[in-house]
mmCIF file of C-alpha atoms in Angstrom:
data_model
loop_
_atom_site.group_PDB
_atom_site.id
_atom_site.type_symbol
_atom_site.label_atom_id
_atom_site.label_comp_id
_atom_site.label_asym_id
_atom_site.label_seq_id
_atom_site.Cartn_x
_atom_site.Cartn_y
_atom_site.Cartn_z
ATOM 1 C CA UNK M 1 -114.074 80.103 54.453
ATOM 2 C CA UNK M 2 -112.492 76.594 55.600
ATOM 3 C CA UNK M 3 -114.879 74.335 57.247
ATOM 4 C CA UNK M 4 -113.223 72.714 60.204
ATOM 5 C CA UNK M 5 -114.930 70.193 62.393
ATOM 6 C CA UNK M 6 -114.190 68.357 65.870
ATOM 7 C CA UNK M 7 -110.829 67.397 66.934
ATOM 8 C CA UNK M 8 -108.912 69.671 64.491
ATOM 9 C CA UNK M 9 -106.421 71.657 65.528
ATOM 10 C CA UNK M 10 -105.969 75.321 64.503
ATOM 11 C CA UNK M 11 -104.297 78.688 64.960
ATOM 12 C CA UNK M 12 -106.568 81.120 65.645
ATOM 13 C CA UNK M 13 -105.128 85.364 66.131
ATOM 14 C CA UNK M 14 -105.606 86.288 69.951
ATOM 15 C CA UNK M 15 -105.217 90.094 70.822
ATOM 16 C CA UNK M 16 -102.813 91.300 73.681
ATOM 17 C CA UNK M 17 -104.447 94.134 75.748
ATOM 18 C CA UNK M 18 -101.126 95.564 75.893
ATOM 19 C CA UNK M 19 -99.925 95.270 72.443
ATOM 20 C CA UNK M 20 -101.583 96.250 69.595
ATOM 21 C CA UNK M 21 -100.311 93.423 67.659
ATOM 22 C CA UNK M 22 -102.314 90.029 67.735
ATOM 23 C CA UNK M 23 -100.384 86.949 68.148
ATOM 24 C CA UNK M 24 -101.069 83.213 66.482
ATOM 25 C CA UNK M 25 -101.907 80.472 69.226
ATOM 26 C CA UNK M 26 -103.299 77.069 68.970
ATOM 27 C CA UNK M 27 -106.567 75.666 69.959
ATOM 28 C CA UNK M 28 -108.477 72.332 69.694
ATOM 29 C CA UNK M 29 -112.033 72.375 67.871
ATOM 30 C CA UNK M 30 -114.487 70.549 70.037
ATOM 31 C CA UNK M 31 -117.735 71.991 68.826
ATOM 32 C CA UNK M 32 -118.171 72.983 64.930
ATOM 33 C CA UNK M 33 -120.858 71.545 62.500
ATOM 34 C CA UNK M 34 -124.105 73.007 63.403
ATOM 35 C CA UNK M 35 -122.958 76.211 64.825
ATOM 36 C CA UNK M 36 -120.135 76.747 61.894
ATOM 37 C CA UNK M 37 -122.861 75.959 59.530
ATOM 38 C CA UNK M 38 -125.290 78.481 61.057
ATOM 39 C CA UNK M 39 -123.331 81.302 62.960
ATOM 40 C CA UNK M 40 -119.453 81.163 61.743
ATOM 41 C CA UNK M 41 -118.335 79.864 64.875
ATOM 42 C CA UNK M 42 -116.515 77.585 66.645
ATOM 43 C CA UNK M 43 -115.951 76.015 70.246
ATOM 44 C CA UNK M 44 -112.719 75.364 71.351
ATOM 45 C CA UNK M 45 -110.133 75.185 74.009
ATOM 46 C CA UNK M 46 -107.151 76.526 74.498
ATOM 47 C CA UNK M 47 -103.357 74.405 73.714
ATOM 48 C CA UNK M 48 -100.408 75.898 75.323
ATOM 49 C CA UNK M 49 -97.202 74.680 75.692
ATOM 50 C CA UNK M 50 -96.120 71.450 78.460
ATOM 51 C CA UNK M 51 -93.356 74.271 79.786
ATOM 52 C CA UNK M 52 -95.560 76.232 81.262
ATOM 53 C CA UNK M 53 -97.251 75.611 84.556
ATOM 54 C CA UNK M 54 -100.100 72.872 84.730
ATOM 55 C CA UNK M 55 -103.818 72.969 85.209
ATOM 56 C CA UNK M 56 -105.830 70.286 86.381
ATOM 57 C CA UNK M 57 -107.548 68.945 83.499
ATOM 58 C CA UNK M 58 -104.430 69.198 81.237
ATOM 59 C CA UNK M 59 -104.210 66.824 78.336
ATOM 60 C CA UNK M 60 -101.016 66.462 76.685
ATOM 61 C CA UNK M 61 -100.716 66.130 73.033
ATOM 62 C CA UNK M 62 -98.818 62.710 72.572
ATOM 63 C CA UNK M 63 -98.414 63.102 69.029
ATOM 64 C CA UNK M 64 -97.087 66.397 67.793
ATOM 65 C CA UNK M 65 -96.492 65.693 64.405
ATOM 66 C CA UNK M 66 -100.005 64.772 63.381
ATOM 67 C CA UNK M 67 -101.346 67.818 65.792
ATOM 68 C CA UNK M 68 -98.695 70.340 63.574
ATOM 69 C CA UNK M 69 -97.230 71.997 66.933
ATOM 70 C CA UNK M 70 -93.750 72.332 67.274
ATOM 71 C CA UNK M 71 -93.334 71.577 70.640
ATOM 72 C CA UNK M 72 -94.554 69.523 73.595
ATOM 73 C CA UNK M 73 -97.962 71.044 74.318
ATOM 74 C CA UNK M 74 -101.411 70.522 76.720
ATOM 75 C CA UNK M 75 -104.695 71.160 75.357
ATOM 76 C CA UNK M 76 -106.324 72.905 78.519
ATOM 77 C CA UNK M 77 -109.760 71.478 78.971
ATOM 78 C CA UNK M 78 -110.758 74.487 81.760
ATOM 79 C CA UNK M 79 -110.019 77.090 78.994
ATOM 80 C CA UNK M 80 -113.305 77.319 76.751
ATOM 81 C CA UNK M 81 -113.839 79.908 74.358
ATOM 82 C CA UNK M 82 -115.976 80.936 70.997
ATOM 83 C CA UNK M 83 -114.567 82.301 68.156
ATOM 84 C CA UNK M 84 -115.298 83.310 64.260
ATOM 85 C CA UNK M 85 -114.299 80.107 62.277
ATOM 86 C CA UNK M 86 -113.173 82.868 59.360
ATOM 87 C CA UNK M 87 -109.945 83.796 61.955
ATOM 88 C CA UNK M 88 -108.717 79.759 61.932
ATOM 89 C CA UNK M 89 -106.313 78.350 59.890
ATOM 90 C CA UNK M 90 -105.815 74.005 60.645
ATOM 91 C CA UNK M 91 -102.821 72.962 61.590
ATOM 92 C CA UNK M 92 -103.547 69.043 62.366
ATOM 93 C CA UNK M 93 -105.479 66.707 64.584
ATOM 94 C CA UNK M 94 -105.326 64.827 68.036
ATOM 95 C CA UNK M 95 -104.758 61.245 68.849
ATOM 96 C CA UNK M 96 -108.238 59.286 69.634
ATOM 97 C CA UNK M 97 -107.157 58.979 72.824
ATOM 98 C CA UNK M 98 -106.484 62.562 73.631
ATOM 99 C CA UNK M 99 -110.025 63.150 72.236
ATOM 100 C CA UNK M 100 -111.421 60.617 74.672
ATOM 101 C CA UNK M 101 -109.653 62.190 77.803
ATOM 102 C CA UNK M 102 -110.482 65.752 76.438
ATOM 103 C CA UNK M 103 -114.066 64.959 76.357
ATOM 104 C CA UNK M 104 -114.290 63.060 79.591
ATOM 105 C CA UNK M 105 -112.257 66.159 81.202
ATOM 106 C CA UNK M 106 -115.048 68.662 79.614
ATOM 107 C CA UNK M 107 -117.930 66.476 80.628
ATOM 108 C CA UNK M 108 -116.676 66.296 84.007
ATOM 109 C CA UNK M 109 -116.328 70.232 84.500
ATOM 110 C CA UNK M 110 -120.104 70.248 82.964
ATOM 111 C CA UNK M 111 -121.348 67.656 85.160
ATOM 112 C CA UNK M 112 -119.594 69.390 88.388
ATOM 113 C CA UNK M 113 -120.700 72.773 87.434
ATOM 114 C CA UNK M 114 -124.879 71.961 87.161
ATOM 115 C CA UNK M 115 -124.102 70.251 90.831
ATOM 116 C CA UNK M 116 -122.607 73.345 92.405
#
């Protein structure tokens, strides 16, 4: 199994509830090491494409090249999920200074959620 760690970006298989096919997206890592190491999984958040209607909290991806997406794209801080590292494949990495916004955007959705 690959070992992946913060900041990469992968494709990971996500299954349509009405297909039976599952389709590659791609997602940002933001959480790997210890919980790779001892469960197989991985934290991350969702990238979709710049077309389609924004979110607050949207980061765009200012350098596609080095992320490996093939077109304009937001990583969408307010979609979270956990997944089995063994279903990734890496594509790239983000800029440092998407990473920076990214984890001030996810910080700030913690921060407001524990106040609510």
């Amino acid at each position: 199994m690959a070992t992946f760690k913060a900041w990469d970006v992968i494709k990971v298989p996500f299954p349509h509830t009405d297909r039976p096919v599952r389709q590659h997206r791609p997602a940002l890592v933001v959480a790997a090491d210890g919980i790779q190491d001892h469960h197989g999984l991985l934290w991350v958040v969702m990238i979709t494409s710049a077309a389609n209607r924004g979110w607050p909290g949207d980061v765009a991806v200012t350098d596609l090249e080095t992320a490996g997406l093939p077109v304009p794209s937001v990583v969408r801080t307010a979609k979270i999920a956990t997944i089995e590292a063994r279903d990734a494949a890496r594509l790239g990495t983000v800029t440092d200074e998407v990473r920076e916004t990214v984890r001030r955007n996810l910080m700030d959705e913690l921060f407001e959620r524990k106040t609510e």
